[in-house]
Amino acid sequence: MNNDGNASKPGTAGTTARTGVWFVGARGSVATTAVAGCAAVAAGLHPPTGMVTETAPFDGTGLPPLTSLVFGGHDTVHSPLPKRAEHLTEAGVLPHGLAPAVRAELQAADEEIRLGGPLPDDPRSDEELIADFSADLTSFRVRNALARVVVVNLSSTEPVPAPDAVRLPPSSLYAAAAVRAGCPHVNFTPSTGLRTPALTEAAAARALPHAGRDGKTGQTLLRAVLAPMFVQRALTVRAWSGTNLLGGGDGAALADPAAAAAKNAGKERVLADTLGRTPQGEVHIDDVPALGDWKTAWDHIAFDGFLGTRMVLQTTWQGCDSALAAPLVLDLARLVARAHEAGLSGPLPQLGFYFKDPDGGPAGLSEQFTALLSFADRLREAP
Amino acid sequence: MNNDGNASKPGTAGTTARTGVWFVGARGSVATTAVAGCAAVAAGLHPPTGMVTETAPFDGTGLPPLTSLVFGGHDTVHSPLPKRAEHLTEAGVLPHGLAPAVRAELQAADEEIRLGGPLPDDPRSDEELIADFSADLTSFRVRNALARVVVVNLSSTEPVPAPDAVRLPPSSLYAAAAVRAGCPHVNFTPSTGLRTPALTEAAAARALPHAGRDGKTGQTLLRAVLAPMFVQRALTVRAWSGTNLLGGGDGAALADPAAAAAKNAGKERVLADTLGRTPQGEVHIDDVPALGDWKTAWDHIAFDGFLGTRMVLQTTWQGCDSALAAPLVLDLARLVARAHEAGLSGPLPQLGFYFKDPDGGPAGLSEQFTALLSFADRLREAP
Amino acid sequence: MNNDGNASKPGTAGTTARTGVWFVGARGSVATTAVAGCAAVAAGLHPPTGMVTETAPFDGTGLPPLTSLVFGGHDTVHSPLPKRAEHLTEAGVLPHGLAPAVRAELQAADEEIRLGGPLPDDPRSDEELIADFSADLTSFRVRNALARVVVVNLSSTEPVPAPDAVRLPPSSLYAAAAVRAGCPHVNFTPSTGLRTPALTEAAAARALPHAGRDGKTGQTLLRAVLAPMFVQRALTVRAWSGTNLLGGGDGAALADPAAAAAKNAGKERVLADTLGRTPQGEVHIDDVPALGDWKTAWDHIAFDGFLGTRMVLQTTWQGCDSALAAPLVLDLARLVARAHEAGLSGPLPQLGFYFKDPDGGPAGLSEQFTALLSFADRLREAP
Amino acid sequence: MNNDGNASKPGTAGTTARTGVWFVGARGSVATTAVAGCAAVAAGLHPPTGMVTETAPFDGTGLPPLTSLVFGGHDTVHSPLPKRAEHLTEAGVLPHGLAPAVRAELQAADEEIRLGGPLPDDPRSDEELIADFSADLTSFRVRNALARVVVVNLSSTEPVPAPDAVRLPPSSLYAAAAVRAGCPHVNFTPSTGLRTPALTEAAAARALPHAGRDGKTGQTLLRAVLAPMFVQRALTVRAWSGTNLLGGGDGAALADPAAAAAKNAGKERVLADTLGRTPQGEVHIDDVPALGDWKTAWDHIAFDGFLGTRMVLQTTWQGCDSALAAPLVLDLARLVARAHEAGLSGPLPQLGFYFKDPDGGPAGLSEQFTALLSFADRLREAP
């Protein structure tokens, strides 16, 4: 891995202007880790571990340098980012000494956070909310003289919308605002976001690139490398069961069965797409506040070998959700910003490497990585 | 997966004549399972689970059909194959009713097994042993009117030969005999076999294809898919530790530290080749007779995420060694036989998919699978 | 462990007459394994592994010898026991050659199985069902000249009865029949059985001993030894999460959330009783038919050490449900029969060692074992 | 658990004078954690999690209160305790803010640390070393007006001494100095310490109580509760295999096979004592520096159930070595000090609860806990 940051070297196409990154859920753990981590890596305090866009294959692809990223966002809570960073330090998510070292950058991002919505008993109509959010985006871009603003949805997973829902889900209100303001969009959550015919069409009409859905950070990442192994070796997967233990806000949100259902749809897709059928077995997502920002995923895979011999593979993944998600979020913001600069529009299936429920493309991680590398080549040659 | 066996359909090039498969270690669990399983699959008693050569991509590649394979081999023990098959049934390796159903095929193979060597206090010189083994191979081919005989080494792992060893290791004596008799060679073990300059050269001079080394059936198979994931995601592997528990002959053989060293060299190669360096951590191979033919492999991978956050992945693989190895052995015998028919010679790095310590080629399973598929295309077009 | 079977030596009090064991769910896997296993151990074909009553501390306690047990029972299905035993052999539950060796005993038990109920659209009232079941018990005892008949409930877990249920749950109908026929009762399931004020009182009035509830065979067995460890070491358990994967009938029955709720109540009781509070974490029971009669239980225990340091213990238990339950069932039948002979009546908290949800007594396995040993001493001195 | 600290309430017998705790290896992680933790708990900054002596059963047993403990010790390295505490904080062993809060206590203990030995090329004879160490102990006691000083060996595991060793192992030199200075002794390591006939006799002659050997903090703690479960349930353990991954000094020390052998002897003793025989399987201790002060222990237990059915239990223990050991060290220092005050002398098998290789007593944790509680009662009644 080459972490010399050449990907961001001055002089590369599109690196003179600054690029906006607008987080929906800007005070959450992932957003806070992304802002703090971007500043720390840009300052050389830490190597860019986990950031694929800082590896050699992305040299010279004209991605916006980390130093050129300006952060802002929407949220409905008020605890300031420097304080959130302190909490994440106590929780062992951020290393000691990091929060103070990047306090200025956290403060700057905090000042660019606007009140989101809809709030409880919010009197505003969908149209009014979209207009307000869109205005926030435009004013952020103008105020900071940004070449463009990428909107990244990091908010808690929404329940699957009821078919007869009277209003758009919040994730789609924000997505609509992004389109209206001419902003590329990334949906790192399982929520609807741009995944409605009308919004997808509107994004295309505005020639906006967008990527989604549902960041692939743990159990599903593993499944995306293990499932192809069974297929390539002609081993028959009988049952694939999984349990996720997670605390923090994500755990609480996913304790809602409707939200969990949204999450699991993505999780199961990788198996169905790879194995060609859905094996036996369930996926559980448990809220375990004691685990804080850490999550544990146990998978049990019962498979048949030669002559039907029964065998088992078990995996246990213990990771820090924010630390797994943040570098992917920075990767995506840079890649989609560059795609916009390069005139690419519509869904970007070449970014399936990052998502549980991508906009098409292969299901296996290795094929997805190959597709990502070709995308890097395409960016390198783009204007 | 397409198991319709088209790969073997009559009329495909090279399927009219019969092909010999000669096992060194012909009375072992893997050989017995391969002979019994080949007969059972050929008779339609079981689907060809675990046999990659029976999947769609190999249709029309002209591989010798399972029905055309004739088995024989060398061994230094005498328990007849039908009895070995009974033991494997009691051990839960072979399904009930299989051994009786293929008793005739087991008996036929048993009659083609010759005494191997060197035996304790064997008076024969290396040259005499090579000549005897080579004569066994030639007489097997002639007696059965075989188009060719593929020699497959399945014997217990040898200690790493001493630099000042006075005689060739047994695996190389058998390999030399194969070359002398004009037989392609497959080394499914970590032993030396053909891996000496002289023997490799002799095989090339005889235009013989060969493949090795050390079948990839469990822990290393997993490592070959997991290690690339860490690299692709720019996650830093700090330590990769592993413990293997296995009973049966393999466990006993590997209880010899020198033999374990030979085995571990292969196991560690996949990490070094993929990660670009050798991480901390050891690999243990324990002989646990109580596990019989079953093996359990535990891996503990400590890796760093964004900002140095420490995370852990653990895997536990519980498999039946013979059932994992046998279908790969049948795949390799067919592929190397077809390569010989197609006039290919020398090492076949395209078969790295099957080996811990391949003759070159990529280290990641997915890239190895891609290489295998291109090899299938090449065979399809070959004479 | 002393397996010399002295517990059953002829001449010990109460061993001259024969004892009946009546299984509710007599054609299930547990009952079949118990009948076949009892015959195999009695015949010396297998050591009494898993039978606590065959260990040294039970020598001379006057338990009915295995050779004196006569089996019968109720069920609503019809597949004969010898055929069930064949299936269990194919499933790897019974060792090869066992079923044929004990075919006569299986056949004899099969002839003593009567149709249970209530059947779909069963016209019989509760009273009629109880009368019919009771008549079956009495006729079994008379026909076989039995000193007594112990009724053991092994049927599938019932949903928790609705408060406004119009009729008794089946498990209570069978329990009422046992009381009416003067039979001691063992409830190896989480179902209601005798656990109603009226039935408990009736059993006391008839001076009948009874034991329950919900056999402790896997995950809860582990919890009963691990939870006390945390308490004894003054370590604070923050969260205890568990997932059970099981196939077979049990898995299917417990896929019903109401049945799972009944099961989980018992599972959580051991933690609450030992830790003094219920930690965070959930318990899942998944039906995974591919696992057949085998079950896998994964537990994840997050605990705090000195100065709040967070630590984790994980356990994975892979066992065969019937093989775990059957020896406990035989133990209980013998112990309760002997208790009845000895004139003990009412609930037997001294048997908490066997149950998830016992009739009182300590929650830790070690204390429960001590209580069981005192009970053995008491039986030794009893008439 | 009652953490109200009544055990230390003023007025309890023996709490007026101060008690010395002298650590051999006083600058190590365990000693640093013990000093810092004792101060933190005494100040009410943290609950006494992990300290059995702070639970209800020890109320009124006259143990020296935490506030009365004075720390000192020997070491051959020089990094001051406050700096060590900072490192442990960065390593996640000590919680944030703790080190500064107890800086004074760390500084005070640091000033009571003397140079240990033998140093490389130490000219001193055994006798001279014992005399010097003994003088350090006496001067510590006098200087601080201590009622007594308990010497606790926390130094790195020594290799098993060669039978023809010309000098005493360091652990025995320190133990001899303790005896000479009239100090009770605790050996928390697998090293020899007092375990020589001459030293044991000398301790008895001086009427000194002592306890050892090898603190039971992780894998062996688990084995001490799991092994009895298999025995109590009459399940046959076929093989018990284990791998320990640990970094830090302990890991490095145990990478020396001779030191590992010393450690493993204790680990295997609990199985042999409980199961009545040594099952198949090995124990590995790997040095994995990347894990720092954290250790992971994986156990794989293959056991037979009813009719020989093969089953498996696996456990994974992830703990922080210092945080596991420190509270036990404080417990032991207090218990042995009180035993000395109460006039008890010689080995204290009642403290087997704390050790892998105790001075007699039962092997199961539950029985050991019962013995500890009786010891508490005895102390309560002692003068």
PDB file of C-alpha atoms in Angstrom, chain C residues 3-200:
ATOM      1  CA  ASN C   3     -19.240 -46.915  35.361  1.00  0.00           C
ATOM      2  CA  ASP C   4     -19.372 -50.342  36.957  1.00  0.00           C
ATOM      3  CA  GLY C   5     -23.108 -49.979  37.175  1.00  0.00           C
ATOM      4  CA  ASN C   6     -23.182 -50.924  40.837  1.00  0.00           C
ATOM      5  CA  ALA C   7     -26.077 -48.516  41.167  1.00  0.00           C
ATOM      6  CA  SER C   8     -28.115 -51.196  39.524  1.00  0.00           C
ATOM      7  CA  LYS C   9     -26.676 -54.231  41.214  1.00  0.00           C
ATOM      8  CA  PRO C  10     -29.264 -56.938  41.912  1.00  0.00           C
ATOM      9  CA  GLY C  11     -30.353 -57.119  45.504  1.00  0.00           C
ATOM     10  CA  THR C  12     -30.399 -53.371  46.000  1.00  0.00           C
ATOM     11  CA  ALA C  13     -33.692 -52.246  47.494  1.00  0.00           C
ATOM     12  CA  GLY C  14     -36.425 -51.866  44.908  1.00  0.00           C
ATOM     13  CA  THR C  15     -34.626 -53.523  42.069  1.00  0.00           C
ATOM     14  CA  THR C  16     -36.649 -56.743  41.997  1.00  0.00           C
ATOM     15  CA  ALA C  17     -39.843 -55.268  40.521  1.00  0.00           C
ATOM     16  CA  ARG C  18     -39.878 -53.570  37.141  1.00  0.00           C
ATOM     17  CA  THR C  19     -40.375 -49.852  36.657  1.00  0.00           C
ATOM     18  CA  GLY C  20     -42.340 -48.210  33.884  1.00  0.00           C
ATOM     19  CA  VAL C  21     -41.131 -45.136  32.022  1.00  0.00           C
ATOM     20  CA  TRP C  22     -43.876 -43.441  30.007  1.00  0.00           C
ATOM     21  CA  PHE C  23     -42.805 -40.835  27.508  1.00  0.00           C
ATOM     22  CA  VAL C  24     -45.163 -38.128  26.311  1.00  0.00           C
ATOM     23  CA  GLY C  25     -43.677 -37.686  22.851  1.00  0.00           C
ATOM     24  CA  ALA C  26     -42.622 -41.311  22.692  1.00  0.00           C
ATOM     25  CA  ARG C  27     -41.692 -41.305  19.002  1.00  0.00           C
ATOM     26  CA  GLY C  28     -39.478 -38.235  19.186  1.00  0.00           C
ATOM     27  CA  SER C  29     -35.690 -38.194  18.881  1.00  0.00           C
ATOM     28  CA  VAL C  30     -35.047 -37.930  22.610  1.00  0.00           C
ATOM     29  CA  ALA C  31     -37.393 -40.779  23.526  1.00  0.00           C
ATOM     30  CA  THR C  32     -36.016 -42.989  20.756  1.00  0.00           C
ATOM     31  CA  THR C  33     -32.461 -42.293  21.844  1.00  0.00           C
ATOM     32  CA  ALA C  34     -33.352 -42.983  25.475  1.00  0.00           C
ATOM     33  CA  VAL C  35     -34.960 -46.339  24.693  1.00  0.00           C
ATOM     34  CA  ALA C  36     -32.178 -47.444  22.340  1.00  0.00           C
ATOM     35  CA  GLY C  37     -29.446 -46.128  24.613  1.00  0.00           C
ATOM     36  CA  CYS C  38     -30.862 -47.726  27.745  1.00  0.00           C
ATOM     37  CA  ALA C  39     -30.888 -51.102  25.985  1.00  0.00           C
ATOM     38  CA  ALA C  40     -27.361 -50.594  24.614  1.00  0.00           C
ATOM     39  CA  VAL C  41     -25.880 -49.592  27.971  1.00  0.00           C
ATOM     40  CA  ALA C  42     -27.768 -52.341  29.804  1.00  0.00           C
ATOM     41  CA  ALA C  43     -26.327 -54.824  27.315  1.00  0.00           C
ATOM     42  CA  GLY C  44     -22.824 -53.446  27.826  1.00  0.00           C
ATOM     43  CA  LEU C  45     -22.549 -52.292  24.212  1.00  0.00           C
ATOM     44  CA  HIS C  46     -21.636 -48.758  25.341  1.00  0.00           C
ATOM     45  CA  PRO C  47     -20.383 -47.165  28.557  1.00  0.00           C
ATOM     46  CA  PRO C  48     -23.021 -45.046  30.326  1.00  0.00           C
ATOM     47  CA  THR C  49     -21.421 -41.752  29.238  1.00  0.00           C
ATOM     48  CA  GLY C  50     -23.628 -38.841  30.273  1.00  0.00           C
ATOM     49  CA  MET C  51     -25.601 -40.823  32.870  1.00  0.00           C
ATOM     50  CA  VAL C  52     -24.821 -39.322  36.247  1.00  0.00           C
ATOM     51  CA  THR C  53     -26.786 -42.065  37.988  1.00  0.00           C
ATOM     52  CA  GLU C  54     -24.217 -44.590  36.770  1.00  0.00           C
ATOM     53  CA  THR C  55     -21.322 -42.859  38.519  1.00  0.00           C
ATOM     54  CA  ALA C  56     -19.836 -43.938  41.838  1.00  0.00           C
ATOM     55  CA  PRO C  57     -21.776 -41.532  44.101  1.00  0.00           C
ATOM     56  CA  PHE C  58     -24.971 -43.369  43.168  1.00  0.00           C
ATOM     57  CA  ASP C  59     -23.733 -46.825  44.078  1.00  0.00           C
ATOM     58  CA  GLY C  60     -26.112 -48.472  46.467  1.00  0.00           C
ATOM     59  CA  THR C  61     -28.814 -45.830  46.201  1.00  0.00           C
ATOM     60  CA  GLY C  62     -31.366 -48.410  45.158  1.00  0.00           C
ATOM     61  CA  LEU C  63     -32.177 -46.874  41.797  1.00  0.00           C
ATOM     62  CA  PRO C  64     -34.098 -49.183  39.474  1.00  0.00           C
ATOM     63  CA  PRO C  65     -31.534 -50.933  37.275  1.00  0.00           C
ATOM     64  CA  LEU C  66     -31.543 -50.076  33.587  1.00  0.00           C
ATOM     65  CA  THR C  67     -32.485 -53.678  32.903  1.00  0.00           C
ATOM     66  CA  SER C  68     -35.675 -53.222  34.932  1.00  0.00           C
ATOM     67  CA  LEU C  69     -37.035 -50.272  32.947  1.00  0.00           C
ATOM     68  CA  VAL C  70     -40.069 -50.861  30.713  1.00  0.00           C
ATOM     69  CA  PHE C  71     -40.863 -48.155  28.175  1.00  0.00           C
ATOM     70  CA  GLY C  72     -44.111 -46.941  26.710  1.00  0.00           C
ATOM     71  CA  GLY C  73     -45.764 -43.643  25.939  1.00  0.00           C
ATOM     72  CA  HIS C  74     -48.128 -41.367  24.087  1.00  0.00           C
ATOM     73  CA  ASP C  75     -47.590 -39.768  20.710  1.00  0.00           C
ATOM     74  CA  THR C  76     -49.703 -38.409  17.885  1.00  0.00           C
ATOM     75  CA  VAL C  77     -47.484 -39.647  15.059  1.00  0.00           C
ATOM     76  CA  HIS C  78     -47.078 -43.212  13.896  1.00  0.00           C
ATOM     77  CA  SER C  79     -43.587 -43.880  12.495  1.00  0.00           C
ATOM     78  CA  PRO C  80     -42.388 -46.978  14.417  1.00  0.00           C
ATOM     79  CA  LEU C  81     -39.384 -46.663  16.776  1.00  0.00           C
ATOM     80  CA  PRO C  82     -37.139 -49.046  14.802  1.00  0.00           C
ATOM     81  CA  LYS C  83     -37.583 -46.796  11.757  1.00  0.00           C
ATOM     82  CA  ARG C  84     -36.998 -43.657  13.853  1.00  0.00           C
ATOM     83  CA  ALA C  85     -33.786 -45.272  15.089  1.00  0.00           C
ATOM     84  CA  GLU C  86     -32.659 -45.845  11.507  1.00  0.00           C
ATOM     85  CA  HIS C  87     -33.203 -42.176  10.728  1.00  0.00           C
ATOM     86  CA  LEU C  88     -31.259 -41.174  13.810  1.00  0.00           C
ATOM     87  CA  THR C  89     -28.435 -43.425  12.670  1.00  0.00           C
ATOM     88  CA  GLU C  90     -28.286 -41.779   9.253  1.00  0.00           C
ATOM     89  CA  ALA C  91     -28.341 -38.408  11.035  1.00  0.00           C
ATOM     90  CA  GLY C  92     -25.276 -39.432  13.030  1.00  0.00           C
ATOM     91  CA  VAL C  93     -27.123 -39.391  16.357  1.00  0.00           C
ATOM     92  CA  LEU C  94     -27.010 -43.140  16.964  1.00  0.00           C
ATOM     93  CA  PRO C  95     -23.790 -45.022  16.226  1.00  0.00           C
ATOM     94  CA  HIS C  96     -23.803 -47.585  13.442  1.00  0.00           C
ATOM     95  CA  GLY C  97     -24.943 -51.045  14.304  1.00  0.00           C
ATOM     96  CA  LEU C  98     -26.776 -49.901  17.420  1.00  0.00           C
ATOM     97  CA  ALA C  99     -30.298 -49.815  15.995  1.00  0.00           C
ATOM     98  CA  PRO C 100     -30.206 -53.407  14.729  1.00  0.00           C
ATOM     99  CA  ALA C 101     -28.611 -54.574  17.986  1.00  0.00           C
ATOM    100  CA  VAL C 102     -31.506 -53.229  20.077  1.00  0.00           C
ATOM    101  CA  ARG C 103     -34.283 -53.739  17.558  1.00  0.00           C
ATOM    102  CA  ALA C 104     -36.199 -56.044  19.927  1.00  0.00           C
ATOM    103  CA  GLU C 105     -36.270 -53.442  22.717  1.00  0.00           C
ATOM    104  CA  LEU C 106     -37.335 -50.728  20.276  1.00  0.00           C
ATOM    105  CA  GLN C 107     -40.090 -52.978  18.988  1.00  0.00           C
ATOM    106  CA  ALA C 108     -41.267 -53.784  22.504  1.00  0.00           C
ATOM    107  CA  ALA C 109     -41.439 -50.090  23.421  1.00  0.00           C
ATOM    108  CA  ASP C 110     -43.204 -49.306  20.170  1.00  0.00           C
ATOM    109  CA  GLU C 111     -45.983 -51.770  21.049  1.00  0.00           C
ATOM    110  CA  GLU C 112     -46.569 -49.850  24.280  1.00  0.00           C
ATOM    111  CA  ILE C 113     -47.134 -46.509  22.537  1.00  0.00           C
ATOM    112  CA  ARG C 114     -50.713 -45.218  22.511  1.00  0.00           C
ATOM    113  CA  LEU C 115     -52.323 -42.434  20.529  1.00  0.00           C
ATOM    114  CA  GLY C 116     -52.036 -39.097  22.333  1.00  0.00           C
ATOM    115  CA  GLY C 117     -53.985 -35.914  21.917  1.00  0.00           C
ATOM    116  CA  PRO C 118     -55.806 -33.679  21.657  1.00  0.00           C
ATOM    117  CA  LEU C 119     -55.853 -34.383  17.924  1.00  0.00           C
ATOM    118  CA  PRO C 120     -57.030 -31.756  15.424  1.00  0.00           C
ATOM    119  CA  ASP C 121     -60.801 -31.373  15.921  1.00  0.00           C
ATOM    120  CA  ASP C 122     -60.595 -33.826  18.799  1.00  0.00           C
ATOM    121  CA  PRO C 123     -64.171 -34.148  20.093  1.00  0.00           C
ATOM    122  CA  ARG C 124     -63.032 -35.166  23.568  1.00  0.00           C
ATOM    123  CA  SER C 125     -63.301 -32.741  26.465  1.00  0.00           C
ATOM    124  CA  ASP C 126     -60.354 -32.121  28.787  1.00  0.00           C
ATOM    125  CA  GLU C 127     -61.939 -34.495  31.263  1.00  0.00           C
ATOM    126  CA  GLU C 128     -62.334 -37.199  28.639  1.00  0.00           C
ATOM    127  CA  LEU C 129     -58.752 -36.799  27.456  1.00  0.00           C
ATOM    128  CA  ILE C 130     -57.426 -37.006  31.010  1.00  0.00           C
ATOM    129  CA  ALA C 131     -59.529 -40.107  31.622  1.00  0.00           C
ATOM    130  CA  ASP C 132     -58.300 -41.766  28.419  1.00  0.00           C
ATOM    131  CA  PHE C 133     -54.635 -40.958  29.096  1.00  0.00           C
ATOM    132  CA  SER C 134     -54.968 -42.103  32.694  1.00  0.00           C
ATOM    133  CA  ALA C 135     -56.502 -45.379  31.547  1.00  0.00           C
ATOM    134  CA  ASP C 136     -53.543 -45.897  29.193  1.00  0.00           C
ATOM    135  CA  LEU C 137     -51.149 -45.453  32.115  1.00  0.00           C
ATOM    136  CA  THR C 138     -53.012 -47.832  34.400  1.00  0.00           C
ATOM    137  CA  SER C 139     -53.327 -50.490  31.727  1.00  0.00           C
ATOM    138  CA  PHE C 140     -49.577 -50.147  30.985  1.00  0.00           C
ATOM    139  CA  ARG C 141     -48.756 -50.676  34.648  1.00  0.00           C
ATOM    140  CA  VAL C 142     -51.096 -53.636  35.093  1.00  0.00           C
ATOM    141  CA  ARG C 143     -50.252 -55.310  31.796  1.00  0.00           C
ATOM    142  CA  ASN C 144     -46.538 -55.224  32.636  1.00  0.00           C
ATOM    143  CA  ALA C 145     -46.866 -55.828  36.374  1.00  0.00           C
ATOM    144  CA  LEU C 146     -44.908 -52.649  37.107  1.00  0.00           C
ATOM    145  CA  ALA C 147     -44.108 -51.382  40.585  1.00  0.00           C
ATOM    146  CA  ARG C 148     -44.739 -47.869  39.315  1.00  0.00           C
ATOM    147  CA  VAL C 149     -44.802 -45.755  36.171  1.00  0.00           C
ATOM    148  CA  VAL C 150     -42.923 -42.464  35.843  1.00  0.00           C
ATOM    149  CA  VAL C 151     -44.420 -40.121  33.262  1.00  0.00           C
ATOM    150  CA  VAL C 152     -41.817 -37.992  31.455  1.00  0.00           C
ATOM    151  CA  ASN C 153     -42.892 -35.141  29.197  1.00  0.00           C
ATOM    152  CA  LEU C 154     -40.633 -34.964  26.140  1.00  0.00           C
ATOM    153  CA  SER C 155     -43.102 -33.385  23.716  1.00  0.00           C
ATOM    154  CA  SER C 156     -42.416 -30.235  21.693  1.00  0.00           C
ATOM    155  CA  THR C 157     -42.399 -26.958  23.570  1.00  0.00           C
ATOM    156  CA  GLU C 158     -45.898 -25.449  23.826  1.00  0.00           C
ATOM    157  CA  PRO C 159     -46.604 -21.759  23.349  1.00  0.00           C
ATOM    158  CA  VAL C 160     -47.153 -19.892  26.606  1.00  0.00           C
ATOM    159  CA  PRO C 161     -50.868 -20.494  27.316  1.00  0.00           C
ATOM    160  CA  ALA C 162     -53.139 -17.495  26.848  1.00  0.00           C
ATOM    161  CA  PRO C 163     -54.590 -16.322  30.187  1.00  0.00           C
ATOM    162  CA  ASP C 164     -58.093 -16.792  28.793  1.00  0.00           C
ATOM    163  CA  ALA C 165     -57.388 -20.256  27.346  1.00  0.00           C
ATOM    164  CA  VAL C 166     -60.566 -22.334  27.371  1.00  0.00           C
ATOM    165  CA  ARG C 167     -58.822 -25.657  27.846  1.00  0.00           C
ATOM    166  CA  LEU C 168     -55.728 -26.948  29.591  1.00  0.00           C
ATOM    167  CA  PRO C 169     -52.525 -27.077  27.532  1.00  0.00           C
ATOM    168  CA  PRO C 170     -51.756 -30.650  26.391  1.00  0.00           C
ATOM    169  CA  SER C 171     -48.781 -30.909  28.738  1.00  0.00           C
ATOM    170  CA  SER C 172     -51.147 -30.310  31.664  1.00  0.00           C
ATOM    171  CA  LEU C 173     -53.692 -32.808  30.387  1.00  0.00           C
ATOM    172  CA  TYR C 174     -50.978 -35.477  30.425  1.00  0.00           C
ATOM    173  CA  ALA C 175     -49.770 -34.301  33.833  1.00  0.00           C
ATOM    174  CA  ALA C 176     -53.310 -34.491  35.203  1.00  0.00           C
ATOM    175  CA  ALA C 177     -53.613 -38.020  33.827  1.00  0.00           C
ATOM    176  CA  ALA C 178     -50.342 -38.953  35.550  1.00  0.00           C
ATOM    177  CA  VAL C 179     -51.625 -37.647  38.870  1.00  0.00           C
ATOM    178  CA  ARG C 180     -54.953 -39.414  38.462  1.00  0.00           C
ATOM    179  CA  ALA C 181     -53.154 -42.688  37.701  1.00  0.00           C
ATOM    180  CA  GLY C 182     -50.835 -42.191  40.676  1.00  0.00           C
ATOM    181  CA  CYS C 183     -47.712 -41.733  38.598  1.00  0.00           C
ATOM    182  CA  PRO C 184     -44.696 -39.543  39.494  1.00  0.00           C
ATOM    183  CA  HIS C 185     -44.084 -36.900  36.842  1.00  0.00           C
ATOM    184  CA  VAL C 186     -41.031 -35.358  35.164  1.00  0.00           C
ATOM    185  CA  ASN C 187     -41.359 -32.330  32.892  1.00  0.00           C
ATOM    186  CA  PHE C 188     -38.273 -32.138  30.658  1.00  0.00           C
ATOM    187  CA  THR C 189     -39.791 -29.321  28.567  1.00  0.00           C
ATOM    188  CA  PRO C 190     -40.610 -25.636  29.219  1.00  0.00           C
ATOM    189  CA  SER C 191     -44.337 -26.383  28.883  1.00  0.00           C
ATOM    190  CA  THR C 192     -46.752 -25.937  31.777  1.00  0.00           C
ATOM    191  CA  GLY C 193     -47.224 -29.584  32.759  1.00  0.00           C
ATOM    192  CA  LEU C 194     -47.823 -29.764  36.516  1.00  0.00           C
ATOM    193  CA  ARG C 195     -47.008 -26.087  37.054  1.00  0.00           C
ATOM    194  CA  THR C 196     -50.542 -25.059  37.935  1.00  0.00           C
ATOM    195  CA  PRO C 197     -51.725 -24.583  41.542  1.00  0.00           C
ATOM    196  CA  ALA C 198     -54.492 -27.154  41.089  1.00  0.00           C
ATOM    197  CA  LEU C 199     -52.245 -29.877  39.646  1.00  0.00           C
ATOM    198  CA  THR C 200     -49.404 -29.257  42.106  1.00  0.00           C
TER     199      THR C 200
END
